[in-house]
Amino acid sequence: MSYFDSGKGGDDDDPEWDIYADGFSFHAIGFINSSLYAKLGFTNYDVTLDINDAPCCGITDNIEESETDLSYGVGALFDITEGLSLKLDISAINTDGSDPTNVSLGLQFNL
């Protein structure tokens, strides 16, 4: 399970707008060998578009949507020490429009 928060993006020109997205992903992970893996699951996320000057541009109110879509990814673990690995993960969400992709690099502690 993982949580993501895109933070706030937007534009200060007329019309001013802000967009936010956050959600949770749940994946089953299968290791191909000791350091390569693939994952498949679903992501539940909320997207909010705030138009500060609504109504504008054919939009009469702010937009809020919640979706659950298929998500997938691949990754690799690179052992630094016996108890510490460098982790590279690439994940995507299969949406109706574009497929947002996340690339992350982190440390994994192995107990």
C-alpha angles and dihedrals in degrees: 000000000000137000125216133190119186094198121219125318129172150116131275095201120096116314095036114211141170130199129199133181132182137156152132131271126204118193140175107221124207121190116222090194133336093296109025125070143171127206136199129183143102138289126212112200143167124217123193125189113192115196104196093199098041127188091059140126093009092308111116100183144007115287125231123178135175120198140173115207140168113270131189142171152160133229148172136218121211114195114230095171133347091275102032132063135178108232126205115188131180117189135173136188117222101225130168090256126026120350108242110220130203125199116191136179121195149140123266121201112213116207 
